């Protein structure tokens, strides 16, 4: 198994003290971090293979995307707010085949990995094929099938599919693949679906992922239909708890923030998608203040339209500063933590990944800090201006190397396991076919009304 060191590198550990090591060394053994420290603290055996960064690289924990959807529909349904957009989005699910899902997942996972994301939460359809894509690309994937069981929604995943996926893929690929109970939305899932998800989650020790409170009109429609707001309905179904991750939560009131904090419910914050679909700005500072665990998510290429968590970190901070007229809202260290350990926490993986600490899995990324967009930099034990540059100036394209479980999956910007040109050219062909099939479908109204 692999054993190597990364040397002469600026390490942003995201440990409990946010330790930054200006000239650091990390030793990886058997896929885990065996040692981390200043170069003077660690003695390296002469025969240990090493990646010498010559002081021109920064080493970060791999970024974690806590809410995404694989897709081949980037840039296809634009200029629409959520309620108007949903029927267009749903055409993808009505037209797609298992093969489409495979190509969508391969493209999405490769884009994520190249941008420094080592772990994703993916909610999609035909997820056994997504698992196949994950196995090929190598990144860590959480699979939450897009389950819906209300009439007329048979184009989504079924409860049985979700159940089968647990048997076939939970813990697959040396633990890199995890299966979740996925539930689309209150309007799409019956009370039985929530009961089934809860039962399976308890029986197999799984977690539950669903969408909630994304848009003002959606929240009003939920209240009209159920006589209660979304969070109250989810509480009635018994799914609010430490094992549940809610995507979005843009329209929470004070009582709902308190309830989620009391229940230990986790939130995946997707600021770019929320802005693009004109959904609003989530009250993240209030959620964090209340003690809610919040991770960062892209929501997928279909509504983002990129899978670059560097962009997401910057935007998440700026949208709070801009709307609160508060320049200190959500500073760089907080954003880096949210995109790494924070997202790992909401996925229940923080004991394994999310920081560069001894014993954790070696999911790490290197950035070339000698690039013009990251110059000048100065470093101290708090990170210096490099911390700010990494959050407000860096892009996914600055990532040079990516490891998952100590396995190098991206080397000098190129994937090591797969052919990028093959994945991109096949995705291009398959996407054109899928988009043509979507365009041939009548646009049916979303069940939200
Ligand atoms: Zn979503």
CSV table of C-alpha atoms and ligand atoms in Angstrom, one decimal:
chain,number,residue,atom,x,y,z
A,1,UNK,CA,0.0,0.0,0.0
A,2,UNK,CA,1.1,3.6,-0.5
A,3,UNK,CA,3.5,5.4,1.8
A,4,UNK,CA,4.8,8.8,0.9
A,5,UNK,CA,5.4,12.3,2.2
A,6,UNK,CA,4.4,15.7,1.0
A,7,UNK,CA,7.2,18.3,1.9
A,8,UNK,CA,7.9,22.0,1.8
A,9,UNK,CA,4.3,22.8,1.7
A,10,UNK,CA,2.0,25.4,3.4
A,11,UNK,CA,-0.5,23.2,5.3
A,12,UNK,CA,-4.0,24.5,6.2
A,13,UNK,CA,-5.0,21.7,8.6
A,14,UNK,CA,-8.5,22.9,9.6
A,15,UNK,CA,-7.8,21.1,13.0
A,16,UNK,CA,-9.6,22.4,16.1
A,17,UNK,CA,-7.0,25.3,16.4
A,18,UNK,CA,-7.1,26.1,12.6
A,19,UNK,CA,-3.4,25.4,12.6
A,20,UNK,CA,-1.5,26.6,9.6
A,21,UNK,CA,2.0,25.3,9.1
A,22,UNK,CA,4.0,27.5,6.8
A,23,UNK,CA,6.7,25.0,5.9
A,24,UNK,CA,5.1,21.6,6.7
A,25,UNK,CA,5.4,17.9,6.0
A,26,UNK,CA,2.6,15.3,5.9
A,27,UNK,CA,3.3,11.6,5.9
A,28,UNK,CA,0.7,9.3,4.4
A,29,UNK,CA,0.6,5.6,5.3
A,30,UNK,CA,-2.0,3.0,4.2
A,31,UNK,CA,-4.3,5.7,3.0
A,32,UNK,CA,-4.3,7.6,6.2
A,33,UNK,CA,-2.4,10.6,7.6
A,34,UNK,CA,0.4,9.2,9.7
A,35,UNK,CA,2.1,12.4,10.7
A,36,UNK,CA,1.7,16.2,10.2
A,37,UNK,CA,4.0,19.0,11.4
A,38,UNK,CA,6.6,21.6,10.7
A,39,UNK,CA,9.5,20.2,8.6
A,40,UNK,CA,11.7,20.6,11.7
A,41,UNK,CA,9.4,18.3,13.7
A,42,UNK,CA,9.4,15.3,11.4
A,43,UNK,CA,12.3,13.1,10.4
A,44,UNK,CA,11.8,11.4,7.1
A,45,UNK,CA,13.4,8.1,6.3
A,46,UNK,CA,15.7,8.5,3.3
A,47,UNK,CA,13.9,5.9,1.2
A,48,UNK,CA,10.4,7.5,1.7
A,49,UNK,CA,9.0,8.7,-1.6
A,50,UNK,CA,8.1,12.3,-1.4
A,51,UNK,CA,6.3,15.0,-3.3
A,52,UNK,CA,8.5,18.1,-2.8
A,53,UNK,CA,6.4,21.3,-3.2
A,54,UNK,CA,9.4,23.7,-3.0
A,55,UNK,CA,7.4,26.2,-1.0
A,56,UNK,CA,5.1,26.8,-4.0
A,57,UNK,CA,2.0,24.8,-3.0
A,58,UNK,CA,-0.7,24.9,-0.4
A,59,UNK,CA,-2.1,21.7,1.0
A,60,UNK,CA,-5.8,21.7,2.1
A,61,UNK,CA,-8.2,19.0,3.2
A,62,UNK,CA,-10.2,17.8,0.2
A,63,UNK,CA,-13.3,20.0,-0.3
A,64,UNK,CA,-16.7,18.3,0.4
A,65,UNK,CA,-19.8,19.1,-1.6
A,66,UNK,CA,-22.7,18.4,0.8
A,67,UNK,CA,-25.5,18.7,-1.8
A,68,UNK,CA,-25.3,18.1,-5.5
A,69,UNK,CA,-27.2,16.5,-8.4
A,70,UNK,CA,-25.3,14.9,-11.3
A,71,UNK,CA,-26.6,16.2,-14.6
A,72,UNK,CA,-26.0,16.6,-18.3
A,73,UNK,CA,-28.2,19.7,-18.5
A,74,UNK,CA,-25.8,22.5,-17.7
A,75,UNK,CA,-27.0,25.8,-19.0
A,76,UNK,CA,-30.1,24.3,-20.5
A,77,UNK,CA,-32.9,25.9,-18.4
A,78,UNK,CA,-31.9,29.5,-17.5
A,79,UNK,CA,-33.6,32.7,-16.5
A,80,UNK,CA,-36.2,31.0,-14.3
A,81,UNK,CA,-37.0,31.0,-10.7
A,82,UNK,CA,-37.4,27.7,-8.9
A,83,UNK,CA,-41.1,27.1,-9.3
A,84,UNK,CA,-41.0,27.9,-13.0
A,85,UNK,CA,-37.7,25.9,-13.5
A,86,UNK,CA,-38.8,22.7,-11.8
A,87,UNK,CA,-40.9,21.3,-14.7
A,88,UNK,CA,-38.0,21.9,-17.1
A,89,UNK,CA,-35.6,20.3,-14.7
A,90,UNK,CA,-37.9,17.3,-14.3
A,91,UNK,CA,-37.7,16.6,-18.0
A,92,UNK,CA,-34.2,15.2,-17.5
A,93,UNK,CA,-35.6,12.6,-15.1
A,94,UNK,CA,-38.5,11.7,-17.4
A,95,UNK,CA,-36.2,11.2,-20.4
A,96,UNK,CA,-33.1,9.7,-18.9
A,97,UNK,CA,-31.8,6.2,-19.1
A,98,UNK,CA,-29.4,4.4,-16.8
A,99,UNK,CA,-26.7,5.0,-19.3
A,100,UNK,CA,-27.4,8.8,-19.2
A,101,UNK,CA,-27.1,8.6,-15.4
A,102,UNK,CA,-23.7,7.0,-15.7
A,103,UNK,CA,-22.4,9.6,-18.1
A,104,UNK,CA,-23.8,12.4,-16.1
A,105,UNK,CA,-22.2,11.1,-12.9
A,106,UNK,CA,-18.9,10.5,-14.6
A,107,UNK,CA,-18.8,14.0,-16.0
A,108,UNK,CA,-19.9,15.6,-12.7
A,109,UNK,CA,-17.5,13.6,-10.5
A,110,UNK,CA,-14.6,14.4,-12.8
A,111,UNK,CA,-15.4,18.1,-12.7
A,112,UNK,CA,-15.7,18.0,-8.9
A,113,UNK,CA,-12.4,16.1,-8.5
A,114,UNK,CA,-10.5,18.4,-10.8
A,115,UNK,CA,-11.7,21.4,-8.8
A,116,UNK,CA,-10.5,19.9,-5.5
A,117,UNK,CA,-13.6,18.2,-4.3
A,118,UNK,CA,-12.9,14.8,-2.9
A,119,UNK,CA,-16.3,13.9,-1.5
A,120,UNK,CA,-19.8,14.6,-2.9
A,121,UNK,CA,-23.4,14.0,-1.9
A,122,UNK,CA,-25.2,13.1,-5.1
A,123,UNK,CA,-29.0,12.9,-5.3
A,124,UNK,CA,-30.0,11.4,-8.7
A,125,UNK,CA,-31.6,8.5,-10.5
A,126,UNK,CA,-30.3,5.1,-11.4
A,127,UNK,CA,-27.6,5.4,-8.7
A,128,UNK,CA,-26.1,1.9,-9.2
A,129,UNK,CA,-24.7,3.5,-12.4
A,130,UNK,CA,-23.6,6.5,-10.4
A,131,UNK,CA,-21.7,4.1,-8.1
A,132,UNK,CA,-20.1,2.6,-11.2
A,133,UNK,CA,-19.0,6.1,-12.2
A,134,UNK,CA,-17.7,6.8,-8.7
A,135,UNK,CA,-15.7,3.6,-8.7
A,136,UNK,CA,-14.1,4.6,-12.0
A,137,UNK,CA,-13.2,8.2,-11.1
A,138,UNK,CA,-12.3,7.3,-7.5
A,139,UNK,CA,-13.7,10.1,-5.4
A,140,UNK,CA,-15.8,9.6,-2.3
A,141,UNK,CA,-19.5,9.5,-3.1
A,142,UNK,CA,-22.7,9.6,-1.0
A,143,UNK,CA,-25.6,8.3,-3.0
A,144,UNK,CA,-29.1,9.5,-2.1
A,145,UNK,CA,-31.6,8.3,-4.7
A,146,UNK,CA,-34.2,10.9,-5.8
A,147,UNK,CA,-37.1,9.0,-4.3
A,148,UNK,CA,-40.7,10.1,-5.0
A,149,UNK,CA,-43.8,8.0,-4.6
A,150,UNK,CA,-46.7,10.3,-5.2
A,151,UNK,CA,-48.9,9.6,-8.2
A,152,UNK,CA,-47.5,10.7,-11.6
A,153,UNK,CA,-43.9,10.8,-10.4
A,154,UNK,CA,-42.7,7.4,-11.5
A,155,UNK,CA,-39.8,9.1,-13.4
A,156,UNK,CA,-38.0,9.5,-10.1
A,157,UNK,CA,-36.4,6.8,-8.0
A,158,UNK,CA,-38.5,4.3,-6.0
A,159,UNK,CA,-38.3,3.2,-2.4
A,160,UNK,CA,-37.5,-0.3,-3.7
A,161,UNK,CA,-34.6,1.1,-5.7
A,162,UNK,CA,-33.2,2.9,-2.6
A,163,UNK,CA,-33.6,-0.4,-0.6
A,164,UNK,CA,-31.8,-2.4,-3.3
A,165,UNK,CA,-29.0,0.2,-3.5
A,166,UNK,CA,-28.2,-0.3,0.2
A,167,UNK,CA,-27.7,-4.0,-0.3
A,168,UNK,CA,-25.6,-3.6,-3.5
A,169,UNK,CA,-23.5,-0.6,-2.8
A,170,UNK,CA,-23.4,0.7,0.9
A,171,UNK,CA,-19.8,0.7,1.9
A,172,UNK,CA,-18.6,-0.3,-1.6
A,173,UNK,CA,-15.3,0.7,-3.2
A,174,UNK,CA,-13.4,0.3,0.1
A,175,UNK,CA,-16.0,2.5,1.9
A,176,UNK,CA,-15.8,5.4,-0.5
A,177,UNK,CA,-19.4,4.8,-1.5
A,178,UNK,CA,-22.1,5.4,1.1
A,179,UNK,CA,-25.8,5.0,0.5
A,180,UNK,CA,-28.4,7.3,2.1
A,181,UNK,CA,-32.2,7.3,2.2
A,182,UNK,CA,-33.2,10.0,-0.3
A,183,UNK,CA,-36.5,11.8,-0.3
A,184,UNK,CA,-37.2,14.5,-3.0
A,185,UNK,CA,-39.6,16.8,-1.2
A,186,UNK,CA,-42.8,17.0,0.9
A,187,UNK,CA,-44.9,17.3,-2.2
A,188,UNK,CA,-43.4,14.3,-3.9
A,189,UNK,CA,-43.2,11.8,-1.0
A,190,UNK,CA,-46.1,10.2,0.9
A,191,UNK,CA,-46.2,9.8,4.7
A,192,UNK,CA,-45.3,6.1,3.9
A,193,UNK,CA,-42.1,7.2,2.1
A,194,UNK,CA,-41.0,9.0,5.2
A,195,UNK,CA,-41.8,6.1,7.5
A,196,UNK,CA,-40.0,3.7,5.1
A,197,UNK,CA,-36.9,6.0,5.0
A,198,UNK,CA,-36.9,6.2,8.8
A,199,UNK,CA,-37.3,2.4,9.1
A,200,UNK,CA,-34.4,1.7,6.7
A,201,UNK,CA,-32.2,4.4,8.3
A,202,UNK,CA,-32.7,2.8,11.7
A,203,UNK,CA,-32.3,-0.8,10.4
A,204,UNK,CA,-29.1,-0.2,8.4
A,205,UNK,CA,-27.6,2.8,10.3
A,206,UNK,CA,-28.1,5.2,7.4
A,207,UNK,CA,-28.8,8.9,7.1
A,208,UNK,CA,-31.7,10.7,5.4
A,209,UNK,CA,-31.3,13.5,2.8
A,210,UNK,CA,-34.1,15.7,1.5
A,211,UNK,CA,-34.9,19.3,0.3
A,212,UNK,CA,-36.6,21.8,2.5
A,213,UNK,CA,-37.6,25.5,2.6
A,214,UNK,CA,-35.9,26.4,-0.6
A,215,UNK,CA,-38.2,29.1,-1.9
A,216,UNK,CA,-40.8,31.6,-0.5
A,217,UNK,CA,-43.6,30.5,-2.8
A,218,UNK,CA,-42.8,26.8,-2.2
A,219,UNK,CA,-43.1,27.4,1.6
A,220,UNK,CA,-46.4,29.2,1.1
A,221,UNK,CA,-47.6,26.2,-1.0
A,222,UNK,CA,-46.6,23.7,1.6
A,223,UNK,CA,-48.5,25.7,4.3
A,224,UNK,CA,-51.6,25.9,2.1
A,225,UNK,CA,-51.5,22.2,1.3
A,226,UNK,CA,-50.5,20.7,4.6
A,227,UNK,CA,-51.7,23.4,7.0
A,228,UNK,CA,-48.2,23.5,8.4
A,229,UNK,CA,-44.8,24.8,7.3
A,230,UNK,CA,-42.2,22.5,6.0
A,231,UNK,CA,-40.1,22.1,9.1
A,232,UNK,CA,-43.2,21.3,11.2
A,233,UNK,CA,-44.3,18.7,8.6
A,234,UNK,CA,-40.9,17.1,8.6
A,235,UNK,CA,-41.0,17.1,12.4
A,236,UNK,CA,-44.4,15.4,12.3
A,237,UNK,CA,-43.0,12.7,10.1
A,238,UNK,CA,-40.3,12.2,12.7
A,239,UNK,CA,-37.3,12.8,10.3
A,240,UNK,CA,-35.7,15.8,12.0
A,241,UNK,CA,-32.7,14.5,13.9
A,242,UNK,CA,-28.9,14.2,13.8
A,243,UNK,CA,-29.1,11.7,10.9
A,244,UNK,CA,-31.0,14.0,8.6
A,245,UNK,CA,-29.5,16.5,6.2
A,246,UNK,CA,-31.8,19.2,4.7
A,247,UNK,CA,-30.7,21.0,1.6
A,248,UNK,CA,-31.3,24.7,1.3
A,249,UNK,CA,-33.4,25.9,4.4
A,250,UNK,CA,-33.5,29.4,2.9
A,251,UNK,CA,-36.8,30.4,4.5
A,252,UNK,CA,-36.4,29.4,8.1
A,253,UNK,CA,-38.0,31.5,10.8
A,254,UNK,CA,-36.4,31.9,14.3
A,255,UNK,CA,-38.5,29.1,15.8
A,256,UNK,CA,-37.5,26.7,13.0
A,257,UNK,CA,-33.8,27.6,13.4
A,258,UNK,CA,-34.2,26.7,17.1
A,259,UNK,CA,-36.0,23.5,16.4
A,260,UNK,CA,-33.4,22.3,13.9
A,261,UNK,CA,-30.7,23.1,16.4
A,262,UNK,CA,-32.5,21.3,19.2
A,263,UNK,CA,-33.1,18.2,17.0
A,264,UNK,CA,-29.5,18.2,15.7
A,265,UNK,CA,-30.7,18.4,12.1
A,266,UNK,CA,-27.9,19.3,9.6
A,267,UNK,CA,-28.2,21.7,6.7
A,268,UNK,CA,-26.5,21.8,3.3
A,269,UNK,CA,-26.2,25.5,2.2
A,270,UNK,CA,-26.2,26.1,-1.6
A,271,UNK,CA,-25.8,29.9,-2.0
A,272,UNK,CA,-25.1,30.0,-5.7
A,273,UNK,CA,-28.1,27.9,-6.6
A,274,UNK,CA,-30.3,29.8,-4.2
A,275,UNK,CA,-29.2,33.1,-5.9
A,276,UNK,CA,-29.5,31.8,-9.5
A,277,UNK,CA,-33.0,30.4,-9.0
A,278,UNK,CA,-34.0,33.6,-7.2
A,279,UNK,CA,-34.7,31.7,-4.0
A,280,UNK,CA,-33.1,34.1,-1.6
A,281,UNK,CA,-30.3,34.1,1.0
A,282,UNK,CA,-30.2,31.5,3.8
A,283,UNK,CA,-29.8,32.8,7.3
A,284,UNK,CA,-26.5,31.0,7.8
A,285,UNK,CA,-25.0,33.2,10.5
A,286,UNK,CA,-28.1,32.7,12.6
A,287,UNK,CA,-28.1,28.9,12.0
A,288,UNK,CA,-24.4,28.7,13.0
A,289,UNK,CA,-25.1,30.9,16.1
A,290,UNK,CA,-27.9,28.5,17.1
A,291,UNK,CA,-25.5,25.6,16.8
A,292,UNK,CA,-26.8,24.0,13.6
A,293,UNK,CA,-24.1,22.1,11.6
A,294,UNK,CA,-24.0,23.7,8.1
A,295,UNK,CA,-22.1,22.3,5.1
A,296,UNK,CA,-21.6,23.9,1.7
A,297,UNK,CA,-23.1,22.5,-1.5
A,298,UNK,CA,-23.2,23.3,-5.2
A,299,UNK,CA,-26.6,21.8,-6.0
A,300,UNK,CA,-25.1,20.5,-9.2
A,301,UNK,CA,-24.2,21.8,-12.6
A,302,UNK,CA,-27.8,22.2,-13.7
A,303,UNK,CA,-28.6,25.1,-11.4
A,304,UNK,CA,-25.1,26.4,-10.4
A,305,UNK,CA,-23.7,26.0,-13.2
A,306,UNK,CA,-20.3,24.9,-11.9
A,307,UNK,CA,-18.9,22.4,-9.4
A,308,UNK,CA,-16.2,24.6,-8.0
A,309,UNK,CA,-16.4,24.9,-4.2
A,310,UNK,CA,-13.8,27.7,-4.2
A,311,UNK,CA,-16.3,29.8,-6.0
A,312,UNK,CA,-19.0,28.6,-3.6
A,313,UNK,CA,-16.9,29.6,-0.6
A,314,UNK,CA,-16.4,33.1,-1.9
A,315,UNK,CA,-20.0,33.6,-2.9
A,316,UNK,CA,-21.3,32.3,0.4
A,317,UNK,CA,-19.3,34.9,2.2
A,318,UNK,CA,-20.0,37.8,-0.1
A,319,UNK,CA,-23.8,37.3,-0.3
A,320,UNK,CA,-23.9,37.6,3.5
A,321,UNK,CA,-21.7,40.7,3.6
A,322,UNK,CA,-23.6,42.3,0.9
A,323,UNK,CA,-27.1,41.7,2.2
A,324,UNK,CA,-26.3,42.4,5.8
A,325,UNK,CA,-24.0,45.4,5.1
A,326,UNK,CA,-21.5,43.6,7.4
A,327,UNK,CA,-17.9,43.2,6.1
A,328,UNK,CA,-17.0,40.8,8.9
A,329,UNK,CA,-19.8,38.3,8.1
A,330,UNK,CA,-18.5,34.8,7.3
A,331,UNK,CA,-14.8,35.4,7.1
A,332,UNK,CA,-12.2,33.2,5.3
A,333,UNK,CA,-11.4,30.7,8.0
A,334,UNK,CA,-15.1,30.1,8.6
A,335,UNK,CA,-15.7,29.5,4.9
A,336,UNK,CA,-12.7,27.1,4.6
A,337,UNK,CA,-14.0,25.2,7.6
A,338,UNK,CA,-17.5,25.0,6.2
A,339,UNK,CA,-16.3,23.7,2.8
A,340,UNK,CA,-14.2,21.0,4.5
A,341,UNK,CA,-14.9,19.8,8.0
A,342,UNK,CA,-18.3,21.4,8.2
A,343,UNK,CA,-19.5,19.6,5.1
A,344,UNK,CA,-17.9,16.4,6.4
A,345,UNK,CA,-19.8,16.8,9.6
A,346,UNK,CA,-23.2,17.2,7.9
A,347,UNK,CA,-22.4,14.0,6.0
A,348,UNK,CA,-21.4,12.2,9.2
A,349,UNK,CA,-17.9,11.7,8.0
A,350,UNK,CA,-16.0,14.1,10.2
A,351,UNK,CA,-14.2,11.3,12.1
A,352,UNK,CA,-12.8,10.2,8.7
A,353,UNK,CA,-12.2,13.3,6.6
A,354,UNK,CA,-12.5,17.1,6.5
A,355,UNK,CA,-9.2,18.0,8.1
A,356,UNK,CA,-5.5,17.2,7.9
A,357,UNK,CA,-5.0,15.4,11.2
A,358,UNK,CA,-3.2,12.2,12.2
A,359,UNK,CA,-5.5,9.1,11.8
A,360,UNK,CA,-7.8,10.7,9.2
A,361,UNK,CA,-8.1,9.4,5.7
A,362,UNK,CA,-5.6,11.1,3.4
A,363,UNK,CA,-8.2,13.1,1.3
A,364,UNK,CA,-6.1,16.2,0.4
A,365,UNK,CA,-5.5,18.7,-2.4
A,366,UNK,CA,-2.6,20.8,-3.5
A,367,UNK,CA,-2.9,24.3,-5.0
A,368,UNK,CA,-0.2,26.1,-7.0
A,369,UNK,CA,0.2,29.3,-5.1
A,370,UNK,CA,2.7,30.7,-7.6
A,371,UNK,CA,-0.1,31.6,-10.0
A,372,UNK,CA,-0.8,35.3,-10.7
A,373,UNK,CA,-4.3,35.1,-9.1
A,374,UNK,CA,-2.7,34.0,-5.8
A,375,UNK,CA,0.2,36.5,-5.8
A,376,UNK,CA,1.4,38.0,-3.5
A,377,UNK,CA,1.1,35.8,-0.5
A,378,UNK,CA,2.6,35.9,2.9
A,379,UNK,CA,2.2,33.2,5.5
A,380,UNK,CA,2.1,33.2,9.3
A,381,UNK,CA,0.7,30.7,11.8
A,382,UNK,CA,-2.8,32.1,11.2
A,383,UNK,CA,-2.5,31.7,7.5
A,384,UNK,CA,-1.5,35.3,6.6
A,385,UNK,CA,-3.1,36.7,3.5
A,386,UNK,CA,-2.8,33.3,1.8
A,387,UNK,CA,-5.9,32.1,3.8
A,388,UNK,CA,-7.9,35.0,2.3
A,389,UNK,CA,-6.4,34.4,-1.1
A,390,UNK,CA,-7.4,30.7,-1.0
A,391,UNK,CA,-11.0,31.7,-0.2
A,392,UNK,CA,-11.5,34.9,-2.2
A,393,UNK,CA,-9.0,34.5,-5.1
A,394,UNK,CA,-8.4,30.8,-5.7
A,395,UNK,CA,-10.3,28.8,-8.3
A,396,UNK,CA,-10.7,25.1,-8.8
A,397,UNK,CA,-8.3,25.5,-11.7
A,398,UNK,CA,-5.5,26.3,-9.2
A,399,UNK,CA,-5.7,22.7,-7.9
A,400,UNK,CA,-2.8,20.6,-9.2
A,401,UNK,CA,-3.0,17.3,-7.2
A,402,UNK,CA,-5.8,15.5,-5.5
A,403,UNK,CA,-5.6,12.4,-3.2
A,404,UNK,CA,-8.4,10.3,-1.8
A,405,UNK,CA,-7.4,7.6,0.7
A,406,UNK,CA,-3.8,8.6,-0.2
A,407,UNK,CA,-4.4,7.6,-3.8
A,408,UNK,CA,-3.4,10.3,-6.3
A,409,UNK,CA,-6.4,10.8,-8.5
A,410,UNK,CA,-5.3,14.1,-10.1
A,411,UNK,CA,-1.7,14.7,-10.8
A,412,UNK,CA,-0.5,18.1,-12.2
A,413,UNK,CA,-4.1,18.8,-13.2
A,414,UNK,CA,-4.7,15.5,-15.0
A,415,UNK,CA,-6.8,12.5,-13.9
A,416,UNK,CA,-4.7,9.4,-13.2
A,417,UNK,CA,-7.4,6.8,-13.6
A,418,UNK,CA,-9.5,7.9,-16.5
A,419,UNK,CA,-9.3,9.7,-19.8
A,420,UNK,CA,-10.7,13.2,-19.5
A,421,UNK,CA,-11.0,13.5,-23.3
A,422,UNK,CA,-13.0,10.3,-23.5
A,423,UNK,CA,-15.4,11.2,-20.6
A,424,UNK,CA,-15.9,14.7,-22.0
A,425,UNK,CA,-16.5,13.6,-25.6
A,426,UNK,CA,-18.9,10.8,-24.6
A,427,UNK,CA,-20.8,13.2,-22.3
A,428,UNK,CA,-21.1,15.7,-25.1
A,429,UNK,CA,-22.7,13.1,-27.4
A,430,UNK,CA,-25.0,11.6,-24.7
A,431,UNK,CA,-26.1,15.0,-23.5
A,432,UNK,CA,-27.2,16.1,-27.0
A,433,UNK,CA,-29.3,13.0,-27.3
A,434,UNK,CA,-30.8,13.5,-23.8
A,435,UNK,CA,-31.5,17.2,-24.4
A,436,UNK,CA,-33.3,16.2,-27.7
A,437,UNK,CA,-35.4,13.7,-25.9
A,438,UNK,CA,-36.2,16.3,-23.2
A,439,UNK,CA,-37.2,18.8,-25.8
A,440,UNK,CA,-39.6,16.3,-27.4
A,441,UNK,CA,-41.5,16.0,-24.0
A,442,UNK,CA,-44.4,18.3,-23.2
A,443,UNK,CA,-43.5,20.4,-20.1
A,444,UNK,CA,-45.8,19.2,-17.4
A,445,UNK,CA,-46.4,21.3,-14.4
A,446,UNK,CA,-44.5,20.5,-11.3
A,447,UNK,CA,-46.6,19.0,-8.5
A,448,UNK,CA,-45.8,22.1,-6.4
A,449,UNK,CA,-48.6,24.6,-6.9
B,1,LIG,ZN1,-31.0,20.0,-4.8
